[in-house]
Amino acid sequence: MENDQKGAGVKFPPPLVYLFALGSAWIANIFIPLAFLPTVDCLYGALIVFCVGSVLALSAVIKLHFSRTSIEPWKPTSQIVDSGIFGFSRNPIYLSFNVLGIAAAIYDNNLWMLFSLIPATMIISTLVIAKEERYLQLKFGDQYADYCERVNRWWGRR
């Protein structure tokens, strides 16, 4: 792919979508509290889910670093990373954002936060993942198509 200087062409940091969604839900919960768990002490459950999300994110970041390819979707990708956590999810970082959002919702016992992950994920899927997939398909062709055949977008091997 010639003149590959912008990567997938994403113009904003994707974590901001999740931060905005969760922050808005937190504010909504101040005005209209909406709990989803019968207990107010959700620390241990939230901690477990937080650890899962953190491991997903950290393993993806480490794998990208050692593969010498960019984590930022506005920079060029040097190669398809299809091993490690990327052998189970084509989007482990975005998956981790959802898992971390679930952890925040459990910790705050806030159903609004849980609901806010739906539009956040839809925005990420439409404005980020779709652009990334088009870019990777154009740049890597059959290699990326083969990877998509083997690994699901969110989780699981085919």
JSON list of C-alpha atoms in Angstrom, two decimals:
[
{"chain": "A", "resi": 1, "resn": "MET", "atom": "CA", "xyz": [0.00, 0.00, 0.00]},
{"chain": "A", "resi": 2, "resn": "GLU", "atom": "CA", "xyz": [1.64, 3.19, -1.16]},
{"chain": "A", "resi": 3, "resn": "ASN", "atom": "CA", "xyz": [1.71, 6.38, 0.87]},
{"chain": "A", "resi": 4, "resn": "ASP", "atom": "CA", "xyz": [0.70, 4.57, 4.06]},
{"chain": "A", "resi": 5, "resn": "GLN", "atom": "CA", "xyz": [1.18, 7.42, 6.52]},
{"chain": "A", "resi": 6, "resn": "LYS", "atom": "CA", "xyz": [-2.24, 7.69, 8.16]},
{"chain": "A", "resi": 7, "resn": "GLY", "atom": "CA", "xyz": [-2.94, 4.07, 9.00]},
{"chain": "A", "resi": 8, "resn": "ALA", "atom": "CA", "xyz": [-6.66, 3.37, 9.19]},
{"chain": "A", "resi": 9, "resn": "GLY", "atom": "CA", "xyz": [-7.45, 7.09, 9.24]},
{"chain": "A", "resi": 10, "resn": "VAL", "atom": "CA", "xyz": [-9.12, 7.11, 12.65]},
{"chain": "A", "resi": 11, "resn": "LYS", "atom": "CA", "xyz": [-9.06, 10.70, 13.84]},
{"chain": "A", "resi": 12, "resn": "PHE", "atom": "CA", "xyz": [-9.63, 10.31, 17.59]},
{"chain": "A", "resi": 13, "resn": "PRO", "atom": "CA", "xyz": [-8.41, 8.09, 20.43]},
{"chain": "A", "resi": 14, "resn": "PRO", "atom": "CA", "xyz": [-11.01, 5.27, 20.74]},
{"chain": "A", "resi": 15, "resn": "PRO", "atom": "CA", "xyz": [-10.79, 5.12, 24.56]},
{"chain": "A", "resi": 16, "resn": "LEU", "atom": "CA", "xyz": [-12.45, 8.55, 24.63]},
{"chain": "A", "resi": 17, "resn": "VAL", "atom": "CA", "xyz": [-15.68, 7.00, 23.33]},
{"chain": "A", "resi": 18, "resn": "TYR", "atom": "CA", "xyz": [-15.82, 4.64, 26.30]},
{"chain": "A", "resi": 19, "resn": "LEU", "atom": "CA", "xyz": [-14.77, 7.33, 28.79]},
{"chain": "A", "resi": 20, "resn": "PHE", "atom": "CA", "xyz": [-17.48, 9.67, 27.50]},
{"chain": "A", "resi": 21, "resn": "ALA", "atom": "CA", "xyz": [-20.12, 6.92, 27.63]},
{"chain": "A", "resi": 22, "resn": "LEU", "atom": "CA", "xyz": [-19.21, 5.82, 31.15]},
{"chain": "A", "resi": 23, "resn": "GLY", "atom": "CA", "xyz": [-18.89, 9.40, 32.39]},
{"chain": "A", "resi": 24, "resn": "SER", "atom": "CA", "xyz": [-22.29, 10.29, 30.97]},
{"chain": "A", "resi": 25, "resn": "ALA", "atom": "CA", "xyz": [-23.78, 7.20, 32.61]},
{"chain": "A", "resi": 26, "resn": "TRP", "atom": "CA", "xyz": [-22.18, 8.10, 35.93]},
{"chain": "A", "resi": 27, "resn": "ILE", "atom": "CA", "xyz": [-23.77, 11.57, 35.73]},
{"chain": "A", "resi": 28, "resn": "ALA", "atom": "CA", "xyz": [-27.14, 10.07, 34.71]},
{"chain": "A", "resi": 29, "resn": "ASN", "atom": "CA", "xyz": [-26.97, 7.83, 37.77]},
{"chain": "A", "resi": 30, "resn": "ILE", "atom": "CA", "xyz": [-26.61, 10.88, 40.03]},
{"chain": "A", "resi": 31, "resn": "PHE", "atom": "CA", "xyz": [-29.95, 12.22, 38.81]},
{"chain": "A", "resi": 32, "resn": "ILE", "atom": "CA", "xyz": [-31.78, 8.94, 38.22]},
{"chain": "A", "resi": 33, "resn": "PRO", "atom": "CA", "xyz": [-30.12, 6.16, 40.23]},
{"chain": "A", "resi": 34, "resn": "LEU", "atom": "CA", "xyz": [-30.46, 2.80, 38.54]},
{"chain": "A", "resi": 35, "resn": "ALA", "atom": "CA", "xyz": [-28.80, -0.08, 40.40]},
{"chain": "A", "resi": 36, "resn": "PHE", "atom": "CA", "xyz": [-28.76, -3.59, 38.97]},
{"chain": "A", "resi": 37, "resn": "LEU", "atom": "CA", "xyz": [-27.36, -5.66, 41.80]},
{"chain": "A", "resi": 38, "resn": "PRO", "atom": "CA", "xyz": [-29.17, -6.26, 45.08]},
{"chain": "A", "resi": 39, "resn": "THR", "atom": "CA", "xyz": [-26.05, -5.59, 47.14]},
{"chain": "A", "resi": 40, "resn": "VAL", "atom": "CA", "xyz": [-24.12, -2.36, 47.36]},
{"chain": "A", "resi": 41, "resn": "ASP", "atom": "CA", "xyz": [-20.78, -4.08, 48.03]},
{"chain": "A", "resi": 42, "resn": "CYS", "atom": "CA", "xyz": [-19.62, -5.11, 44.57]},
{"chain": "A", "resi": 43, "resn": "LEU", "atom": "CA", "xyz": [-15.90, -4.59, 45.09]},
{"chain": "A", "resi": 44, "resn": "TYR", "atom": "CA", "xyz": [-14.74, -8.21, 44.71]},
{"chain": "A", "resi": 45, "resn": "GLY", "atom": "CA", "xyz": [-16.80, -8.92, 41.60]},
{"chain": "A", "resi": 46, "resn": "ALA", "atom": "CA", "xyz": [-15.66, -5.66, 40.03]},
{"chain": "A", "resi": 47, "resn": "LEU", "atom": "CA", "xyz": [-12.04, -6.44, 40.91]},
{"chain": "A", "resi": 48, "resn": "ILE", "atom": "CA", "xyz": [-12.19, -9.84, 39.20]},
{"chain": "A", "resi": 49, "resn": "VAL", "atom": "CA", "xyz": [-13.74, -8.38, 36.04]},
{"chain": "A", "resi": 50, "resn": "PHE", "atom": "CA", "xyz": [-11.25, -5.47, 36.14]},
{"chain": "A", "resi": 51, "resn": "CYS", "atom": "CA", "xyz": [-8.34, -7.94, 36.28]},
{"chain": "A", "resi": 52, "resn": "VAL", "atom": "CA", "xyz": [-9.68, -9.85, 33.26]},
{"chain": "A", "resi": 53, "resn": "GLY", "atom": "CA", "xyz": [-10.02, -6.60, 31.27]},
{"chain": "A", "resi": 54, "resn": "SER", "atom": "CA", "xyz": [-6.56, -5.45, 32.34]},
{"chain": "A", "resi": 55, "resn": "VAL", "atom": "CA", "xyz": [-4.95, -8.74, 31.32]},
{"chain": "A", "resi": 56, "resn": "LEU", "atom": "CA", "xyz": [-6.65, -8.53, 27.90]},
{"chain": "A", "resi": 57, "resn": "ALA", "atom": "CA", "xyz": [-5.43, -4.97, 27.35]},
{"chain": "A", "resi": 58, "resn": "LEU", "atom": "CA", "xyz": [-1.93, -5.51, 28.69]},
{"chain": "A", "resi": 59, "resn": "SER", "atom": "CA", "xyz": [-1.35, -8.70, 26.71]},
{"chain": "A", "resi": 60, "resn": "ALA", "atom": "CA", "xyz": [-2.47, -6.94, 23.51]},
{"chain": "A", "resi": 61, "resn": "VAL", "atom": "CA", "xyz": [-0.28, -3.89, 24.11]},
{"chain": "A", "resi": 62, "resn": "ILE", "atom": "CA", "xyz": [2.76, -6.07, 24.91]},
{"chain": "A", "resi": 63, "resn": "LYS", "atom": "CA", "xyz": [2.17, -8.24, 21.82]},
{"chain": "A", "resi": 64, "resn": "LEU", "atom": "CA", "xyz": [1.90, -5.15, 19.57]},
{"chain": "A", "resi": 65, "resn": "HIS", "atom": "CA", "xyz": [5.03, -3.67, 21.12]},
{"chain": "A", "resi": 66, "resn": "PHE", "atom": "CA", "xyz": [7.13, -6.78, 20.58]},
{"chain": "A", "resi": 67, "resn": "SER", "atom": "CA", "xyz": [5.72, -7.16, 17.07]},
{"chain": "A", "resi": 68, "resn": "ARG", "atom": "CA", "xyz": [6.90, -3.60, 16.38]},
{"chain": "A", "resi": 69, "resn": "THR", "atom": "CA", "xyz": [3.58, -2.38, 15.06]},
{"chain": "A", "resi": 70, "resn": "SER", "atom": "CA", "xyz": [1.60, 0.65, 16.15]},
{"chain": "A", "resi": 71, "resn": "ILE", "atom": "CA", "xyz": [-1.20, 0.54, 18.68]},
{"chain": "A", "resi": 72, "resn": "GLU", "atom": "CA", "xyz": [-2.61, 3.89, 17.46]},
{"chain": "A", "resi": 73, "resn": "PRO", "atom": "CA", "xyz": [-5.21, 3.47, 14.69]},
{"chain": "A", "resi": 74, "resn": "TRP", "atom": "CA", "xyz": [-4.06, 6.71, 13.01]},
{"chain": "A", "resi": 75, "resn": "LYS", "atom": "CA", "xyz": [-0.54, 5.33, 12.41]},
{"chain": "A", "resi": 76, "resn": "PRO", "atom": "CA", "xyz": [0.52, 2.71, 9.85]},
{"chain": "A", "resi": 77, "resn": "THR", "atom": "CA", "xyz": [0.41, -0.96, 10.74]},
{"chain": "A", "resi": 78, "resn": "SER", "atom": "CA", "xyz": [3.61, -2.83, 9.89]},
{"chain": "A", "resi": 79, "resn": "GLN", "atom": "CA", "xyz": [2.24, -6.38, 10.05]},
{"chain": "A", "resi": 80, "resn": "ILE", "atom": "CA", "xyz": [-0.72, -8.57, 10.94]},
{"chain": "A", "resi": 81, "resn": "VAL", "atom": "CA", "xyz": [-0.35, -9.75, 14.53]},
{"chain": "A", "resi": 82, "resn": "ASP", "atom": "CA", "xyz": [-2.18, -13.06, 14.75]},
{"chain": "A", "resi": 83, "resn": "SER", "atom": "CA", "xyz": [-0.61, -14.82, 17.72]},
{"chain": "A", "resi": 84, "resn": "GLY", "atom": "CA", "xyz": [-0.96, -14.44, 21.46]},
{"chain": "A", "resi": 85, "resn": "ILE", "atom": "CA", "xyz": [-4.21, -12.74, 22.42]},
{"chain": "A", "resi": 86, "resn": "PHE", "atom": "CA", "xyz": [-4.69, -11.79, 18.76]},
{"chain": "A", "resi": 87, "resn": "GLY", "atom": "CA", "xyz": [-5.13, -15.50, 18.05]},
{"chain": "A", "resi": 88, "resn": "PHE", "atom": "CA", "xyz": [-8.41, -15.34, 20.01]},
{"chain": "A", "resi": 89, "resn": "SER", "atom": "CA", "xyz": [-9.69, -11.84, 19.21]},
{"chain": "A", "resi": 90, "resn": "ARG", "atom": "CA", "xyz": [-9.06, -9.48, 16.33]},
{"chain": "A", "resi": 91, "resn": "ASN", "atom": "CA", "xyz": [-9.90, -6.59, 18.67]},
{"chain": "A", "resi": 92, "resn": "PRO", "atom": "CA", "xyz": [-8.69, -7.50, 22.16]},
{"chain": "A", "resi": 93, "resn": "ILE", "atom": "CA", "xyz": [-8.13, -3.87, 23.17]},
{"chain": "A", "resi": 94, "resn": "TYR", "atom": "CA", "xyz": [-11.68, -2.84, 22.31]},
{"chain": "A", "resi": 95, "resn": "LEU", "atom": "CA", "xyz": [-12.91, -5.99, 24.00]},
{"chain": "A", "resi": 96, "resn": "SER", "atom": "CA", "xyz": [-10.93, -4.99, 27.09]},
{"chain": "A", "resi": 97, "resn": "PHE", "atom": "CA", "xyz": [-12.57, -1.54, 27.06]},
{"chain": "A", "resi": 98, "resn": "ASN", "atom": "CA", "xyz": [-15.95, -3.29, 27.27]},
{"chain": "A", "resi": 99, "resn": "VAL", "atom": "CA", "xyz": [-14.81, -5.62, 30.04]},
{"chain": "A", "resi": 100, "resn": "LEU", "atom": "CA", "xyz": [-13.35, -2.68, 32.00]},
{"chain": "A", "resi": 101, "resn": "GLY", "atom": "CA", "xyz": [-16.63, -0.81, 31.49]},
{"chain": "A", "resi": 102, "resn": "ILE", "atom": "CA", "xyz": [-18.50, -3.78, 32.92]},
{"chain": "A", "resi": 103, "resn": "ALA", "atom": "CA", "xyz": [-16.12, -3.72, 35.90]},
{"chain": "A", "resi": 104, "resn": "ALA", "atom": "CA", "xyz": [-16.87, -0.02, 36.44]},
{"chain": "A", "resi": 105, "resn": "ALA", "atom": "CA", "xyz": [-20.61, -0.70, 36.22]},
{"chain": "A", "resi": 106, "resn": "ILE", "atom": "CA", "xyz": [-20.35, -3.51, 38.78]},
{"chain": "A", "resi": 107, "resn": "TYR", "atom": "CA", "xyz": [-18.20, -1.43, 41.11]},
{"chain": "A", "resi": 108, "resn": "ASP", "atom": "CA", "xyz": [-20.59, 1.53, 40.95]},
{"chain": "A", "resi": 109, "resn": "ASN", "atom": "CA", "xyz": [-23.66, -0.76, 40.82]},
{"chain": "A", "resi": 110, "resn": "ASN", "atom": "CA", "xyz": [-24.77, 1.41, 37.91]},
{"chain": "A", "resi": 111, "resn": "LEU", "atom": "CA", "xyz": [-27.05, 0.00, 35.23]},
{"chain": "A", "resi": 112, "resn": "TRP", "atom": "CA", "xyz": [-26.64, 3.20, 33.19]},
{"chain": "A", "resi": 113, "resn": "MET", "atom": "CA", "xyz": [-22.95, 2.34, 32.78]},
{"chain": "A", "resi": 114, "resn": "LEU", "atom": "CA", "xyz": [-23.82, -1.11, 31.55]},
{"chain": "A", "resi": 115, "resn": "PHE", "atom": "CA", "xyz": [-26.31, 0.35, 29.05]},
{"chain": "A", "resi": 116, "resn": "SER", "atom": "CA", "xyz": [-23.78, 2.99, 27.92]},
{"chain": "A", "resi": 117, "resn": "LEU", "atom": "CA", "xyz": [-21.47, 0.26, 26.61]},
{"chain": "A", "resi": 118, "resn": "ILE", "atom": "CA", "xyz": [-24.00, -0.58, 23.87]},
{"chain": "A", "resi": 119, "resn": "PRO", "atom": "CA", "xyz": [-23.79, 2.74, 21.98]},
{"chain": "A", "resi": 120, "resn": "ALA", "atom": "CA", "xyz": [-20.07, 3.01, 22.75]},
{"chain": "A", "resi": 121, "resn": "THR", "atom": "CA", "xyz": [-19.44, -0.38, 21.15]},
{"chain": "A", "resi": 122, "resn": "MET", "atom": "CA", "xyz": [-21.64, 0.52, 18.18]},
{"chain": "A", "resi": 123, "resn": "ILE", "atom": "CA", "xyz": [-19.66, 3.75, 17.65]},
{"chain": "A", "resi": 124, "resn": "ILE", "atom": "CA", "xyz": [-16.34, 1.90, 17.93]},
{"chain": "A", "resi": 125, "resn": "SER", "atom": "CA", "xyz": [-17.55, -0.79, 15.52]},
{"chain": "A", "resi": 126, "resn": "THR", "atom": "CA", "xyz": [-18.74, 1.76, 12.97]},
{"chain": "A", "resi": 127, "resn": "LEU", "atom": "CA", "xyz": [-16.18, 4.56, 13.22]},
{"chain": "A", "resi": 128, "resn": "VAL", "atom": "CA", "xyz": [-13.06, 2.64, 14.20]},
{"chain": "A", "resi": 129, "resn": "ILE", "atom": "CA", "xyz": [-13.17, -1.11, 13.59]},
{"chain": "A", "resi": 130, "resn": "ALA", "atom": "CA", "xyz": [-14.76, -0.78, 10.13]},
{"chain": "A", "resi": 131, "resn": "LYS", "atom": "CA", "xyz": [-12.04, 1.68, 9.06]},
{"chain": "A", "resi": 132, "resn": "GLU", "atom": "CA", "xyz": [-9.31, -0.51, 10.52]},
{"chain": "A", "resi": 133, "resn": "GLU", "atom": "CA", "xyz": [-10.64, -3.60, 8.74]},
{"chain": "A", "resi": 134, "resn": "ARG", "atom": "CA", "xyz": [-10.85, -1.80, 5.37]},
{"chain": "A", "resi": 135, "resn": "TYR", "atom": "CA", "xyz": [-7.32, -0.49, 5.83]},
{"chain": "A", "resi": 136, "resn": "LEU", "atom": "CA", "xyz": [-5.91, -3.88, 6.81]},
{"chain": "A", "resi": 137, "resn": "GLN", "atom": "CA", "xyz": [-7.71, -5.62, 3.95]},
{"chain": "A", "resi": 138, "resn": "LEU", "atom": "CA", "xyz": [-6.28, -3.11, 1.44]},
{"chain": "A", "resi": 139, "resn": "LYS", "atom": "CA", "xyz": [-2.79, -3.29, 2.90]},
{"chain": "A", "resi": 140, "resn": "PHE", "atom": "CA", "xyz": [-2.46, -7.02, 3.60]},
{"chain": "A", "resi": 141, "resn": "GLY", "atom": "CA", "xyz": [-5.04, -8.59, 1.27]},
{"chain": "A", "resi": 142, "resn": "ASP", "atom": "CA", "xyz": [-5.26, -12.38, 1.51]},
{"chain": "A", "resi": 143, "resn": "GLN", "atom": "CA", "xyz": [-3.12, -12.51, 4.65]},
{"chain": "A", "resi": 144, "resn": "TYR", "atom": "CA", "xyz": [-5.71, -10.40, 6.51]},
{"chain": "A", "resi": 145, "resn": "ALA", "atom": "CA", "xyz": [-8.64, -12.28, 4.93]},
{"chain": "A", "resi": 146, "resn": "ASP", "atom": "CA", "xyz": [-7.14, -15.58, 6.13]},
{"chain": "A", "resi": 147, "resn": "TYR", "atom": "CA", "xyz": [-6.73, -14.13, 9.62]},
{"chain": "A", "resi": 148, "resn": "CYS", "atom": "CA", "xyz": [-10.40, -13.02, 9.62]},
{"chain": "A", "resi": 149, "resn": "GLU", "atom": "CA", "xyz": [-11.41, -16.53, 8.63]},
{"chain": "A", "resi": 150, "resn": "ARG", "atom": "CA", "xyz": [-9.52, -18.00, 11.60]},
{"chain": "A", "resi": 151, "resn": "VAL", "atom": "CA", "xyz": [-10.33, -15.50, 14.36]},
{"chain": "A", "resi": 152, "resn": "ASN", "atom": "CA", "xyz": [-13.60, -13.80, 15.30]},
{"chain": "A", "resi": 153, "resn": "ARG", "atom": "CA", "xyz": [-13.83, -10.04, 15.68]},
{"chain": "A", "resi": 154, "resn": "TRP", "atom": "CA", "xyz": [-14.55, -10.08, 19.41]},
{"chain": "A", "resi": 155, "resn": "TRP", "atom": "CA", "xyz": [-13.63, -13.51, 20.74]},
{"chain": "A", "resi": 156, "resn": "GLY", "atom": "CA", "xyz": [-13.07, -17.06, 19.56]},
{"chain": "A", "resi": 157, "resn": "ARG", "atom": "CA", "xyz": [-11.42, -19.11, 16.89]},
{"chain": "A", "resi": 158, "resn": "ARG", "atom": "CA", "xyz": [-13.42, -20.43, 13.98]}
]
